[in-house]
Structures are given as C-alpha cells and as structure tokens.
Coordinates of C-alpha atoms in Angstrom, one line a residue:
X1 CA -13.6 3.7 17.2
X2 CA -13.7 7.5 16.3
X3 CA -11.8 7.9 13.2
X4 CA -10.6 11.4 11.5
X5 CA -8.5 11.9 8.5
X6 CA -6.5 15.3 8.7
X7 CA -5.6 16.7 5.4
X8 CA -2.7 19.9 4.9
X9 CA -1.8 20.3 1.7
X10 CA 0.4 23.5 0.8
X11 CA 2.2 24.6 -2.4
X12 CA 5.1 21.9 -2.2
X13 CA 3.2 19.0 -0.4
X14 CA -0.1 17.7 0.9
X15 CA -0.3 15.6 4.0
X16 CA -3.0 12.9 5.2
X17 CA -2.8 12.3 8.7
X18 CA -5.2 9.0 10.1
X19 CA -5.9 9.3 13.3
X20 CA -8.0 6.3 15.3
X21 CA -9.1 7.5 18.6
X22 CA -6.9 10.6 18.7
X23 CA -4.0 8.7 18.1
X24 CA -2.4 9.1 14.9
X25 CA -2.1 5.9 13.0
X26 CA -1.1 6.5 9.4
X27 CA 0.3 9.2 7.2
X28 CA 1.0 9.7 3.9
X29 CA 2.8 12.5 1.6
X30 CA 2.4 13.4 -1.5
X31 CA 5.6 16.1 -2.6
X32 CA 5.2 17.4 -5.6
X33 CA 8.1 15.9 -8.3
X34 CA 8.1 14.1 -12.1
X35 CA 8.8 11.0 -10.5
X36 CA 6.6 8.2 -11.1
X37 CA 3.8 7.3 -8.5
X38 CA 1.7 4.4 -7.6
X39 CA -0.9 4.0 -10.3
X40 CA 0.4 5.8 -12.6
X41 CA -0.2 4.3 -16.3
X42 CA 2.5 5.3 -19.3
X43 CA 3.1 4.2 -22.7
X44 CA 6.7 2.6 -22.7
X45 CA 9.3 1.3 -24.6
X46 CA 11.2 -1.7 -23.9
X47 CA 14.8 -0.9 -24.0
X48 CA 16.6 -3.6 -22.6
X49 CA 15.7 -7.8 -22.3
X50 CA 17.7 -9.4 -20.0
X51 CA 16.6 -13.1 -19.5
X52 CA 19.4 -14.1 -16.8
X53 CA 16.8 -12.8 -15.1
X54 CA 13.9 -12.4 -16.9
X55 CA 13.3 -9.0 -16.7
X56 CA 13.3 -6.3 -18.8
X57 CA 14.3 -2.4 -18.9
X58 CA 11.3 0.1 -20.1
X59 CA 11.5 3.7 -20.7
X60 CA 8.7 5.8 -19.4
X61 CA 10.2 8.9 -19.8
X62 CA 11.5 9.3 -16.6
X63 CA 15.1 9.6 -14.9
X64 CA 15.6 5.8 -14.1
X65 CA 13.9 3.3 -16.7
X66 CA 11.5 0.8 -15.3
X67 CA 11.8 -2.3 -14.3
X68 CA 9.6 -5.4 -15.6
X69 CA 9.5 -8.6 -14.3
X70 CA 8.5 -11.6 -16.4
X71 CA 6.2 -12.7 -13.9
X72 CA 4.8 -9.0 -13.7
X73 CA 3.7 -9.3 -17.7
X74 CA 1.0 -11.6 -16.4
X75 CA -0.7 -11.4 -13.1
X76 CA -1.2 -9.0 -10.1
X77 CA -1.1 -10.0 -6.7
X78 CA -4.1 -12.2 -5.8
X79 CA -3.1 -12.4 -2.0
X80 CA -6.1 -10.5 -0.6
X81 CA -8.6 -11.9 -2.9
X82 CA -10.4 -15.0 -3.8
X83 CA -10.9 -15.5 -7.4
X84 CA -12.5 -17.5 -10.0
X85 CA -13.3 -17.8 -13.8
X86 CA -16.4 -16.7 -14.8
X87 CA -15.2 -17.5 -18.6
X88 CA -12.1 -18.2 -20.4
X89 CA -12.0 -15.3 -22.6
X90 CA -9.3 -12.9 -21.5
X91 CA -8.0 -9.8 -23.9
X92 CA -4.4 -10.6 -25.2
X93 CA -1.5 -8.7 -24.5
X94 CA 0.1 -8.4 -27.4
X95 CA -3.2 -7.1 -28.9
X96 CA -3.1 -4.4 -26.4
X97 CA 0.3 -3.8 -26.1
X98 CA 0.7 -3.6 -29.9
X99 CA -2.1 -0.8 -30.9
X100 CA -4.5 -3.3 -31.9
X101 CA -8.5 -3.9 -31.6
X102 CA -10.6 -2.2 -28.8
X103 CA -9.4 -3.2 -25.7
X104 CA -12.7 -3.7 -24.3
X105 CA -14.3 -6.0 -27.3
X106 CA -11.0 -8.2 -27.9
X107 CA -11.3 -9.8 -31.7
X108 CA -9.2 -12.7 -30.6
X109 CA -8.8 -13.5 -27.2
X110 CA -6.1 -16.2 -26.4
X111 CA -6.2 -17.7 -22.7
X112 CA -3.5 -17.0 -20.5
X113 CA -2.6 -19.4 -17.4
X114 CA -4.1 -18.5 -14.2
X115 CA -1.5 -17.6 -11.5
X116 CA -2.3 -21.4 -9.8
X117 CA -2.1 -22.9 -12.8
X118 CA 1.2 -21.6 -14.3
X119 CA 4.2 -23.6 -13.3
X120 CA 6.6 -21.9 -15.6
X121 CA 6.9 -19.0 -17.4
X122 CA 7.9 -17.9 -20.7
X123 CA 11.5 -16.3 -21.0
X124 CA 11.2 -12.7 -21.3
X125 CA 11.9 -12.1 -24.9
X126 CA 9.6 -13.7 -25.9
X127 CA 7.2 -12.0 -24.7
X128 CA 9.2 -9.0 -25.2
X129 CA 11.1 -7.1 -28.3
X130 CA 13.7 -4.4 -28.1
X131 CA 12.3 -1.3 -29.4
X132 CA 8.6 -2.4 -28.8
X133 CA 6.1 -0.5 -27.2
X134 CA 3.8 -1.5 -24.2
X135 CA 0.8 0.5 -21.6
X136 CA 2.7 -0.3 -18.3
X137 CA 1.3 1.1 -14.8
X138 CA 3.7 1.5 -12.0
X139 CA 3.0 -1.2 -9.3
X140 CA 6.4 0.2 -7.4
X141 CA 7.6 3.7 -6.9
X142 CA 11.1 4.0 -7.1
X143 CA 13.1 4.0 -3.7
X144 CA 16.6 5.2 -3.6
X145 CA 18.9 3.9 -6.5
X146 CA 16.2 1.6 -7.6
X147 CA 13.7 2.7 -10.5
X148 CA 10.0 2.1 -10.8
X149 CA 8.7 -1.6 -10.5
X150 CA 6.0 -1.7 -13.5
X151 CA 3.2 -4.4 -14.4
X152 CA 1.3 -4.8 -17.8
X153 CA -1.6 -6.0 -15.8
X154 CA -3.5 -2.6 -15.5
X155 CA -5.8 -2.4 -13.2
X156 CA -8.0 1.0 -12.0
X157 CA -9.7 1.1 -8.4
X158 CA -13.2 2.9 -8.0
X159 CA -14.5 3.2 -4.6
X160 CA -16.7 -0.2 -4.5
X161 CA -14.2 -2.0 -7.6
X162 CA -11.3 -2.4 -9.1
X163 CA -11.6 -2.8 -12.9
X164 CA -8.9 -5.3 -15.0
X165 CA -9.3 -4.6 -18.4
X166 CA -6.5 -7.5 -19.0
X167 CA -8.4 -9.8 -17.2
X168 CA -11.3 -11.7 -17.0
X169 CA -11.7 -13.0 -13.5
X170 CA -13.3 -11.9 -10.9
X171 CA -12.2 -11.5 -7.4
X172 CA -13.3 -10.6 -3.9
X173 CA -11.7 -9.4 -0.4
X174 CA -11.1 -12.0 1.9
X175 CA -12.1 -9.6 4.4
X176 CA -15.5 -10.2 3.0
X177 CA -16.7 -13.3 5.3
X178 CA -20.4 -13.6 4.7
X179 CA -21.1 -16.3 1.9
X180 CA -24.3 -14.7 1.0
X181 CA -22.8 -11.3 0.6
X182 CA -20.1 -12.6 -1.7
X183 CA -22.4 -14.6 -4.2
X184 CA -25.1 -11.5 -4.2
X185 CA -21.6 -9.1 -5.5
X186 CA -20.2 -11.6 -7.4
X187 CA -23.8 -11.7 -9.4
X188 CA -24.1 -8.0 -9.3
X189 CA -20.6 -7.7 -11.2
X190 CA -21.7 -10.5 -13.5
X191 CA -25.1 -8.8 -14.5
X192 CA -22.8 -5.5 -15.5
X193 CA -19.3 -6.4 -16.7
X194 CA -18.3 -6.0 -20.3
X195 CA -17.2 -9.7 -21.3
X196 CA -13.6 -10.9 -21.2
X197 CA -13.0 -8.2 -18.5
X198 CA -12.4 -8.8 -14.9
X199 CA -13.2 -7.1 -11.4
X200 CA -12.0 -7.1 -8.0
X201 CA -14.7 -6.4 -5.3
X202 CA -13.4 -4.6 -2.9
X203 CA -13.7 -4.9 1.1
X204 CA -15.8 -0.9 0.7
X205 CA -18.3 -2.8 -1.5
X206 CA -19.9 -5.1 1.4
X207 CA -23.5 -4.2 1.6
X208 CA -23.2 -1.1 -1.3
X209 CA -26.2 -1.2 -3.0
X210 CA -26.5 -2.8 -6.8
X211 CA -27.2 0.9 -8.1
X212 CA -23.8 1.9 -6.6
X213 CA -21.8 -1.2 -7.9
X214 CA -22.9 -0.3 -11.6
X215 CA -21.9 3.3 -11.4
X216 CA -19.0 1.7 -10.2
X217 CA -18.2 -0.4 -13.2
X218 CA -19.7 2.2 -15.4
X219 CA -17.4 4.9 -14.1
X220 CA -14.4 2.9 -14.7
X221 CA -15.2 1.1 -17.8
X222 CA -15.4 4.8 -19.4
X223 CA -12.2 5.8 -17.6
X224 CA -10.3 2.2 -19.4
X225 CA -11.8 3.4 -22.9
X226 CA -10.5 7.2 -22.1
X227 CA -6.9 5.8 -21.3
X228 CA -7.1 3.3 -23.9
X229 CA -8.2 5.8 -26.9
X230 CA -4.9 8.4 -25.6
X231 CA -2.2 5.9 -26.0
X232 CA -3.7 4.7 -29.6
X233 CA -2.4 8.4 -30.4
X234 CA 0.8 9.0 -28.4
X235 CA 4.2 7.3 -29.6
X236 CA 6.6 5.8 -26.1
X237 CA 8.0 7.2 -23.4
X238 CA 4.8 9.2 -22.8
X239 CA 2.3 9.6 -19.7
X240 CA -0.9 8.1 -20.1
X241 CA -3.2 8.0 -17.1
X242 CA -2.2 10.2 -13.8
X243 CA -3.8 8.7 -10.8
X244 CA -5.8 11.1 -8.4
X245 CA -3.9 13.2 -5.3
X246 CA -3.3 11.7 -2.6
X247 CA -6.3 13.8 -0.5
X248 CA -9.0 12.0 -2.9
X249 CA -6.9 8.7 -2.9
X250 CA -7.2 8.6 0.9
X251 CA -10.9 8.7 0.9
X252 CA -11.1 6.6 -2.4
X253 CA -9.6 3.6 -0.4
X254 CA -10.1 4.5 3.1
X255 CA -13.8 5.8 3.5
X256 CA -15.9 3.9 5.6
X257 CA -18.8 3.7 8.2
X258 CA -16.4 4.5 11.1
X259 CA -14.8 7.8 9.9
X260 CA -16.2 10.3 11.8
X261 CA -14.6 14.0 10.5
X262 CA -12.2 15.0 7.5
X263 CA -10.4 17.9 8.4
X264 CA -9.0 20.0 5.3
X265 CA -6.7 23.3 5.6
X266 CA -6.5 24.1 2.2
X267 CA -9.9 25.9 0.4
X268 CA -9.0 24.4 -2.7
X269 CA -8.5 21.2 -1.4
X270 CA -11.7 21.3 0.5
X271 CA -14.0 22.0 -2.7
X272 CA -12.2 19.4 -4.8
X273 CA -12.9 17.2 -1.6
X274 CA -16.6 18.0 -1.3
X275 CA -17.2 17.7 -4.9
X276 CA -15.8 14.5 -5.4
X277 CA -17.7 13.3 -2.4
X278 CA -21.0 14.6 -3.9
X279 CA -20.5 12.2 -6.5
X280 CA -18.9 9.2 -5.0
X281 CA -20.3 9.1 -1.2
X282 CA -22.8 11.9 -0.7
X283 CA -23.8 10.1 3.0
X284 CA -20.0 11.6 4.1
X285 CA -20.3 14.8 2.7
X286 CA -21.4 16.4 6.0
X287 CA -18.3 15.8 7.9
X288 CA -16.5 17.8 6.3
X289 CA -14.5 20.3 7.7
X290 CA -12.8 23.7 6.7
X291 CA -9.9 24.5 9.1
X292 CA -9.1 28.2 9.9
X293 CA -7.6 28.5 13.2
X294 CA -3.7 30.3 12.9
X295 CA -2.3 27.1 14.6
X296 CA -1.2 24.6 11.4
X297 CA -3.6 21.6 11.5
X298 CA -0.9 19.3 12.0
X299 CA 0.1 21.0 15.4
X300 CA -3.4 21.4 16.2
X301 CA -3.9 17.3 16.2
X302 CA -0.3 16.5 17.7
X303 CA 0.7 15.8 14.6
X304 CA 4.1 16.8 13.6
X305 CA 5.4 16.0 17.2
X306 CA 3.8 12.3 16.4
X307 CA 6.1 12.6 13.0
X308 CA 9.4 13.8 14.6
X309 CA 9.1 10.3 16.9
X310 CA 8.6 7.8 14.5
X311 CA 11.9 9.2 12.9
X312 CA 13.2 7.9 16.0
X313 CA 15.3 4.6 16.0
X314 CA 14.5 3.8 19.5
X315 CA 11.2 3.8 20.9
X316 CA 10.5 3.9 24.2
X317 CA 7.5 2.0 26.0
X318 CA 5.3 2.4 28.7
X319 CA 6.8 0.3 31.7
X320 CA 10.2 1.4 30.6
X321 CA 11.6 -0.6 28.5
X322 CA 12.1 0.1 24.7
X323 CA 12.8 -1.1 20.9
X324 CA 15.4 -0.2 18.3
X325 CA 14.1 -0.4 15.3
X326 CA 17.0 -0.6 12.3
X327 CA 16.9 -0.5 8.5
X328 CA 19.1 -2.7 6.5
X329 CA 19.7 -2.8 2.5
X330 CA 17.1 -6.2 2.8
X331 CA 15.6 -5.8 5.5
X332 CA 14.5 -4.1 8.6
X333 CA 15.7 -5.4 12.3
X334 CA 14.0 -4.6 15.5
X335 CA 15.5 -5.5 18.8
X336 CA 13.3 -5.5 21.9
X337 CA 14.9 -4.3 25.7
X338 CA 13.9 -4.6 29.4
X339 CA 15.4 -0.9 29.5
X340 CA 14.6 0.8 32.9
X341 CA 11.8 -1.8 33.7
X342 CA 12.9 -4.1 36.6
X343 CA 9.4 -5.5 36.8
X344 CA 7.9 -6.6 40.1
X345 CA 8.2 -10.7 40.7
X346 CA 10.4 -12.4 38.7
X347 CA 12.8 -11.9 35.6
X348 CA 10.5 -14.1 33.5
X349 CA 7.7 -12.5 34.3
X350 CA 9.5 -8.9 33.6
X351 CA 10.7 -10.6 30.1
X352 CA 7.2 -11.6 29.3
X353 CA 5.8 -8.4 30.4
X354 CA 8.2 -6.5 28.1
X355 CA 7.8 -8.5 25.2
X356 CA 3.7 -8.5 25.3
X357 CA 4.1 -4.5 25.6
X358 CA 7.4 -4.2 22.9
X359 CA 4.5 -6.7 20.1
X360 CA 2.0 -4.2 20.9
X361 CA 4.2 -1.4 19.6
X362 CA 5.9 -2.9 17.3
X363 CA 2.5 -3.7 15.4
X364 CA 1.3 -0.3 15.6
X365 CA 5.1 0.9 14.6
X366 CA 5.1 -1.1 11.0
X367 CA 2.0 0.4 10.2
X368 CA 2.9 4.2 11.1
X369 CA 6.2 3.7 9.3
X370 CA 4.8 2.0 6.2
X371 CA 7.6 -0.3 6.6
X372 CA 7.9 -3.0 4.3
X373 CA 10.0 -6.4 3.2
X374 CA 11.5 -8.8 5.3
X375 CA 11.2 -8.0 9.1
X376 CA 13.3 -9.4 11.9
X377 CA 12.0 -9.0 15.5
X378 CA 14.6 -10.0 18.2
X379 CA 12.3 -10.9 21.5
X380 CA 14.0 -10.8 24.3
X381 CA 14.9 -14.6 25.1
X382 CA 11.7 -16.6 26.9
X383 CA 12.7 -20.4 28.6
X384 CA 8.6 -21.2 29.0
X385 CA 7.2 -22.1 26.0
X386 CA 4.0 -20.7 26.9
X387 CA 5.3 -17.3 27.2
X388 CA 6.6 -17.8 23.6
X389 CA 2.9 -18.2 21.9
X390 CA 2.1 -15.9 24.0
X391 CA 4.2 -12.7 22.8
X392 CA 3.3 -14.5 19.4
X393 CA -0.7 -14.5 19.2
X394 CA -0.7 -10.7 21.3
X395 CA 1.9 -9.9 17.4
X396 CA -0.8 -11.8 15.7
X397 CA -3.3 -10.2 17.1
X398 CA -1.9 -6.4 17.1
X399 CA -1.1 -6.8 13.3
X400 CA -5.0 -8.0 12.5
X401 CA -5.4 -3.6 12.8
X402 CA -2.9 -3.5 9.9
X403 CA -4.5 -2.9 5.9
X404 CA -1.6 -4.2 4.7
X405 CA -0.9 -7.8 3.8
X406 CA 1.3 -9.4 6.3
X407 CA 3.1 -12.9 7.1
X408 CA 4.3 -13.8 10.4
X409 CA 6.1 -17.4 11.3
X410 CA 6.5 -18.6 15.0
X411 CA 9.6 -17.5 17.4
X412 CA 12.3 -19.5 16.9
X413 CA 14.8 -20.9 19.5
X414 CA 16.8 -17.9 19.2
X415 CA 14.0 -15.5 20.2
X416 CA 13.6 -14.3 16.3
X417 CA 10.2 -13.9 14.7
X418 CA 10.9 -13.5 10.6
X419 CA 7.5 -11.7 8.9
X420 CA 7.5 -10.0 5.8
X421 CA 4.9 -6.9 5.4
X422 CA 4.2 -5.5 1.6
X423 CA 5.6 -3.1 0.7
X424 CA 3.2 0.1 -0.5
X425 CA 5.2 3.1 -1.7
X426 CA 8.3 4.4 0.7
X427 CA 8.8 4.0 4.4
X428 CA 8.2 7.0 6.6
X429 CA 12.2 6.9 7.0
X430 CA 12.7 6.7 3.4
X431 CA 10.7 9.6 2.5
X432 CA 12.1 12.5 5.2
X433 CA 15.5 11.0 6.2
X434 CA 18.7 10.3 3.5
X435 CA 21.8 9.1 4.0
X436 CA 24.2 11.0 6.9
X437 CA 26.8 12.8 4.8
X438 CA 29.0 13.1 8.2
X439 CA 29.0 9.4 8.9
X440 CA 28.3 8.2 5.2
X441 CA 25.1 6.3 6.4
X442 CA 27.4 4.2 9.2
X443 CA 25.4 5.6 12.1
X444 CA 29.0 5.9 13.9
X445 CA 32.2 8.0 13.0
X446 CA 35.5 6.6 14.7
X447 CA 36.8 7.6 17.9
X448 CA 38.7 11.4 18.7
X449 CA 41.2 8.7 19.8
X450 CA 41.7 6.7 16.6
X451 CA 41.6 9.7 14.5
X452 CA 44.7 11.1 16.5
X453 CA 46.6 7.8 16.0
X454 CA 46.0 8.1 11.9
X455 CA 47.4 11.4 11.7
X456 CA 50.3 10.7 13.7
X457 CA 50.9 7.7 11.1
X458 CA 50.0 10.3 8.2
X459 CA 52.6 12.5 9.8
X460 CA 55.1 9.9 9.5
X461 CA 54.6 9.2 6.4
X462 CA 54.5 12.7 4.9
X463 CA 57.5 13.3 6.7
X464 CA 59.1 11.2 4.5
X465 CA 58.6 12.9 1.1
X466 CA 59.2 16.1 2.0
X467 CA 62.1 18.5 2.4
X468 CA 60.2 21.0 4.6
X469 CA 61.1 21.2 7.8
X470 CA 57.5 22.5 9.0
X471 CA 54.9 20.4 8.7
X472 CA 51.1 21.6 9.2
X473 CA 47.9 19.3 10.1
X474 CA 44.7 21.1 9.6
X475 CA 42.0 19.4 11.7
X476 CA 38.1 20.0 12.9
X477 CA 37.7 21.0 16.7
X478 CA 36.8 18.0 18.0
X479 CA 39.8 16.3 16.9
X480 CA 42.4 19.2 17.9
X481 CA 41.1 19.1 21.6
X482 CA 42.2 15.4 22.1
X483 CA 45.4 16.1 20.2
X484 CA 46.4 18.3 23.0
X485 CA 46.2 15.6 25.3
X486 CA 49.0 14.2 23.0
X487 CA 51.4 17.2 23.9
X488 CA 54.4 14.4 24.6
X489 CA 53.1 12.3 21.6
X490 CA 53.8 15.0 19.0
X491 CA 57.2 16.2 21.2
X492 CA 58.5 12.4 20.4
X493 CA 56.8 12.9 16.9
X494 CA 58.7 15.7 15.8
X495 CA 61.7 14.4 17.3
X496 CA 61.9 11.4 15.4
X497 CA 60.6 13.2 11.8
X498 CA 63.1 16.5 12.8
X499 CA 60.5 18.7 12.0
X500 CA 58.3 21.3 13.5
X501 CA 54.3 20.1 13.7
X502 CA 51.8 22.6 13.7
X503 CA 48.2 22.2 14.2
X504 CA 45.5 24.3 12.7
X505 CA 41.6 24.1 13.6
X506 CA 38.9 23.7 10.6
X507 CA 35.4 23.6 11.9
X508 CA 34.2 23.0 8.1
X509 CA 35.7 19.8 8.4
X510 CA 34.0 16.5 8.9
X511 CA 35.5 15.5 12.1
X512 CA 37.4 12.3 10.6
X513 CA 39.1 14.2 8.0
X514 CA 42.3 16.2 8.1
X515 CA 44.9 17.7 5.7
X516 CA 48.7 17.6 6.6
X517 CA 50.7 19.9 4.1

C-alpha cells in the first residue's frame, strides 16, 4: 500500500494530510492558540477537591482549569499494551509532586497497586491538598465547554519508546505478535533502563536494532531530567514541557516501512523536517519532498475537496444508498439507507448489500473524522441471522485499518451495533464547524407557517396594552412572503384588535424572530 503524508503549514495553521493509496485517510490540524495540547506537561496547582466525584480542579494557567480524575493520579491506559513488573520499585508521587529527590534515583520508593490489582481507590483528598502543587500532562484537550482532561502519570514518546518516569513496568504493543521479538525488546529495555522507571515498546520498535532502542531511552531519559530540573525552579500555574508540532509528531508516531513520500509546502517546515529525520530515521530522509508548484498542495492531492465532504452529515455510497452520520452531547448516531439503490433480486439481498457497503464506509468515516466515544450504528433491519454476522465481521474487519483503540459488540435485535472508539484530541466536526447561531445548534428552524401563527398571537396580545391604534410587525423576508398569503387573516386580525397592522421587512433578522411595536 503506497502511503504519503502531505504537510501545509502556513502562518495560522499547519495541516497533515495521510493519504493510503491516493485516498486520503487521516488529517490533523494544528492552529496556532494558548490552549493546551495533547502532551503537553505543566506545573499545576490544585484548586478545588471534589470527592462526590473524586476529582479535582487544577490550574495550569490557562482559561478553563483542568480536570483530574482520581483514577488519573495513578495509571494510564494499558489497553494497547501488555505489561509486566520487572521490579516493585516505582518513584512516589508525592516525592515528585512535592519538589522532592531526583526523579530518576527515587530515595524512597513506595509501591503503588497495579491497574489489575487495585479494586478501590483512595478518595481524592487524600491524595490531594488545596493549594498543593503537582507536574500534570494533558491526556485530554479541551473540547467545547469542557477543560483539559490531565494525568499525573507522565509519560514521553520517542520514536521506538515511550518513557514513564512514574512508573516501573514495562510494556509492549499488542500489535507486536512474534514471542521471540517481544522477549529480545523486552531484554533490550531491561539492559538500558534507569531502575524504578518504566517503558512502553512501541509497535515502530519491531525489528529496530538494539543501537536504536538505547538512543531511544537515552534521548528521553535526558529529556525527563530536562523537564524535571525546570519545574524544581518554576512556582504553579506554569508551562513545563511543550510537545513537538504536529509536522514532527506525525512522523514521530506514524513513520514506517510503507510510507513512500512526505510532501512539505513550507521551507521552514521542510528543513526542521529533514533535520529531525537525520537524527531519528536517516533511511526516510530521501523521500522528502519540497513542494513549489502555484497550486496549494492540499488542492494538488484532492485534498480540501476530501475535507469539505467529511463535514458532510450524509454520505453517499457507491450503489446509491447512503449514511447520516449525527453528533449528540454523548454520543455519535449513524443511520444507514437503501437510498436510490433498488438492488437487483430481492429486498434482502438489497438490505445486505447496503449494509456490507454502508460498514465499509462507516469504518473508514470514524477514522477520517477522528470521532470518538460511544457510537451507535442503525443497520438497516436483516431477518437472516447470517446476514447479521455478516455486516458484523465486514465492521470488524474494516475497523482492523483503524490506529485507534476500538470496541465493537454484536447487532442487536433492533439492528443497533453500540462501539465505543477513543477519543484522541477533537473530531474533524469539532474542530472547523460550531454551533449554528440561526438555528441555535437544532439543525431546524420552525416553519414560515408557524412563525405567522405566533405573531398573529403576539399581535393579539400587544393589542391589548397599548393605546395606539397602529400597530407595526417588523419581520425577515422569508417570513413577510407567507404573511401575504394571510391577507384575510390580518383583515379579521385588525378587525377584532381595531387597529391598523403594518408589516415591515428586516433581512438582518433571523428568520424566527420579529418585533411588533
């Protein structure tokens, strides 16, 4: 599979554009703004404990304070990996988090419960005091109303690694299958690692040489000690550690063997790129290229037109039928339809059709969106039972292409598959689309028809409290045509009221408002 990652960076953003076989598969945006990103690492100080539901509030020095969970003072997500104890020395938190000792040669270490082995955890203040100070990194970005999501469990990716300073296990990708691979990295990390630290071996790391896996840990180990000796001097809210742009990000966790060209528009860009991959991965550093044409590279590749469709709500597939893809407050809902297709036999074998094409899309859909959280898929309703495993395994199958962690449970009675997919920084929708200030997010505004019958009552009303005998209704354009078609309406109206109506036009209006005066 030819893979290219398309980079266009300009002075407010930078774009990455994955394309696999021409087809654009991924894309991510980095804008520039003081908000806090993925990664990030900031001294904080704990400004609220609420143990109803054992969280806390931490200021970091931005807009909205962060949110930390109890559960979130101890572990990170150990879904992709396997893990195991080489030793039970593990640094203590409240020596890091309270200026003490040298984080990477704890005096004291204390054991903390692995995340099998905890049934319970402590309430949150007592792990936590108002006023305190504590090295947070943000394991959320903010979305909408909702601040940062933050973990004390820092952890820093290399290319091969990801180094856990808080930790001492050791972990490995899942997507690693050879036994033999696995115990010749897991020995190579052993050999190198500082004690009472942990790593994660990463899915990049399969077959890296032991040379590369120590400049791995080397590299990081001195990044910890860097980050580690800045917040020793700093007093809370204050940035600590900024992680990379997104451009060197990209390549950080996406490089591989089947990654055939990086296209860069930006000169800048393209020596920052080229440098970095003189250190990291000089074997990639000759497909690199400098774009020049006048076309934008994103037109160039198809790109933006790609963008402006998965915007879309509907989405319409190749025999003709479509899905409607809806986000909720929760969750995200996606209903599949026949549409135009009338198939060719039978209606079950036009439902089956539709639903085998609609997984197919909706697989490669979730990814390009980056939607995450609880998903809904509405199948159109199969009798055979057959047909049902089916659509479910060609889901299953589609959503094996995905990076990102996903759960998927059988079709239900009703048709429903319920998945969740994690959630990695904002949607696609979240990050170009807000709230319709016309509609007020409904998706709908009421009728010309409904809107006529409200002023009428309005009129009626108004009527009553005033002593003019002229009475004027200011409405937008769309609303003044259909009152028109009210002509003996508004005769009876001002009849009844005994006083003259007038209607004046307002395009600035939203078309359900209206003034009477």
């Amino acid at each position: 599979m030819a893979t290219e990652l398309i980079i266009n960076k300009d002075d407010y953003e930078t774009r990455v554009a994955l394309l696999e076989n021409g087809q654009l598969t991924e894309i991510f945006i980095e804008r520039k703004s003081d908000s806090p990103r993925h990664g990030n690492i900031y001294k904080g100080k704990v400004m609220q404990i609420l143990p109803g539901i054992q969280a806390s509030f931490i200021d970091i020095g931005c807009e909205k304070s962060a949110f930390l969970y109890a559960g979130d003072f101890y572990d990170i997500d150990a879904s992709d990996y396997d893990f195991f104890e080489p030793g039970s020395e593990e640094l203590p938190l409240s020596e890091l988090n309270n200026n003490g000792g040298n984080a990477l040669n704890a005096a004291a270490p204390e054991h903390r419960k692995s995340k099998k082995k905890k049934k319970g955890l402590p309430n949150i203040d007592q792990l936590l005091k108002k006023n305190q100070e504590i090295l947070v990194q943000i394991a959320k970005e903010p979305v909408k109303t909702k601040g940062a999501r933050i973990t004390s469990h820092i952890s820093l990716p290399g290319r091969f690694l990801v180094y856990m300073p808080t930790s001492s296990s050791i972990g490995i990708s899942r997507k690693i299958k050879s036994d033999e691979e696995k115990k010749r990295l897991k020995n190579i990390v052993l050999k190198y690692r500082s004690e009472g630290t942990g790593f994660i071996i990463r899915t990049a790391a399969e077959n890296a040489s032991e040379a590369d896996i120590e400049g791995d840990i080397k590299f990081l180990i001195a990044l910890w000690n860097n980050i580690y000796r800045s917040q020793l001097k700093t007093k809370a809210p204050r940035l600590i550690f900024q992680d990379i742009g997104i451009s060197l990000r990209a390549l950080r966790d996406l490089l591989n063997k089947t990654i055939n060209k990086i296209v860069v528009d930006d000169k800048e860009e393209y020596e920052k790129i080229a440098e970095f991959l003189t250190i990291q991965s000089p074997e990639y550093v000759n497909i690199i290229e400098f774009y020049t044409d006048s076309l934008p590279v994103f037109e160039h590749f198809n790109i933006e037109k790609e963008i402006s469709k998965a915007l879309n709500k509907k989405v319409w597939l190749k025999s003709g039928g479509y899905i409607v893809i809806d986000h909720a407050e929760a969750l995200t809902a996606i209903d599949v339809n026949t549409g135009k297709y009338v198939g060719k036999k039978n209606f079950e074998d036009t439902i089956l059709k539709t639903n085998l094409e609609a997984a197919k899309e909706i697989a490669y859909q979730l990814r390009l969106r980056n939607i995450g959280g609880i998903i809904v898929i509405d199948f159109i309703d199969m009798v055979k039972g057959s047909h049902k495993e089916k659509v479910y395994r060609t889901l299953e199958d589609a959503l094996k292409n995905d990076r990102v962690k996903t759960t998927i449970n059988k079709i239900t009675e009703l048709g429903l598959v319920e998945m969740t997919r994690k959630r990695t920084g904002n949607s696609l929708a979240a990050t170009f689309l807000e709230q319709c200030p016309m509609c007020e997010g409904q998706g709908s505004i009421k009728s010309p028809q409904t809107i006529c019958f409200e002023i009428f009552r309005a009129v009626s009303s108004y009527a009553k409290k005033t002593v003019s005998k002229k009475i004027t209704v200011t409405v937008h354009s769309y609303i003044m045509n259909k009152l028109y078609e009210y002509e003996k309406e508004l005769e009876k109206l001002e009849a009844r009221v005994n006083k003259k109506i007038t209607i004046k036009m307002q395009d600035s209006f939203y078309p359900e408002y209206f003034e009477i005066s």
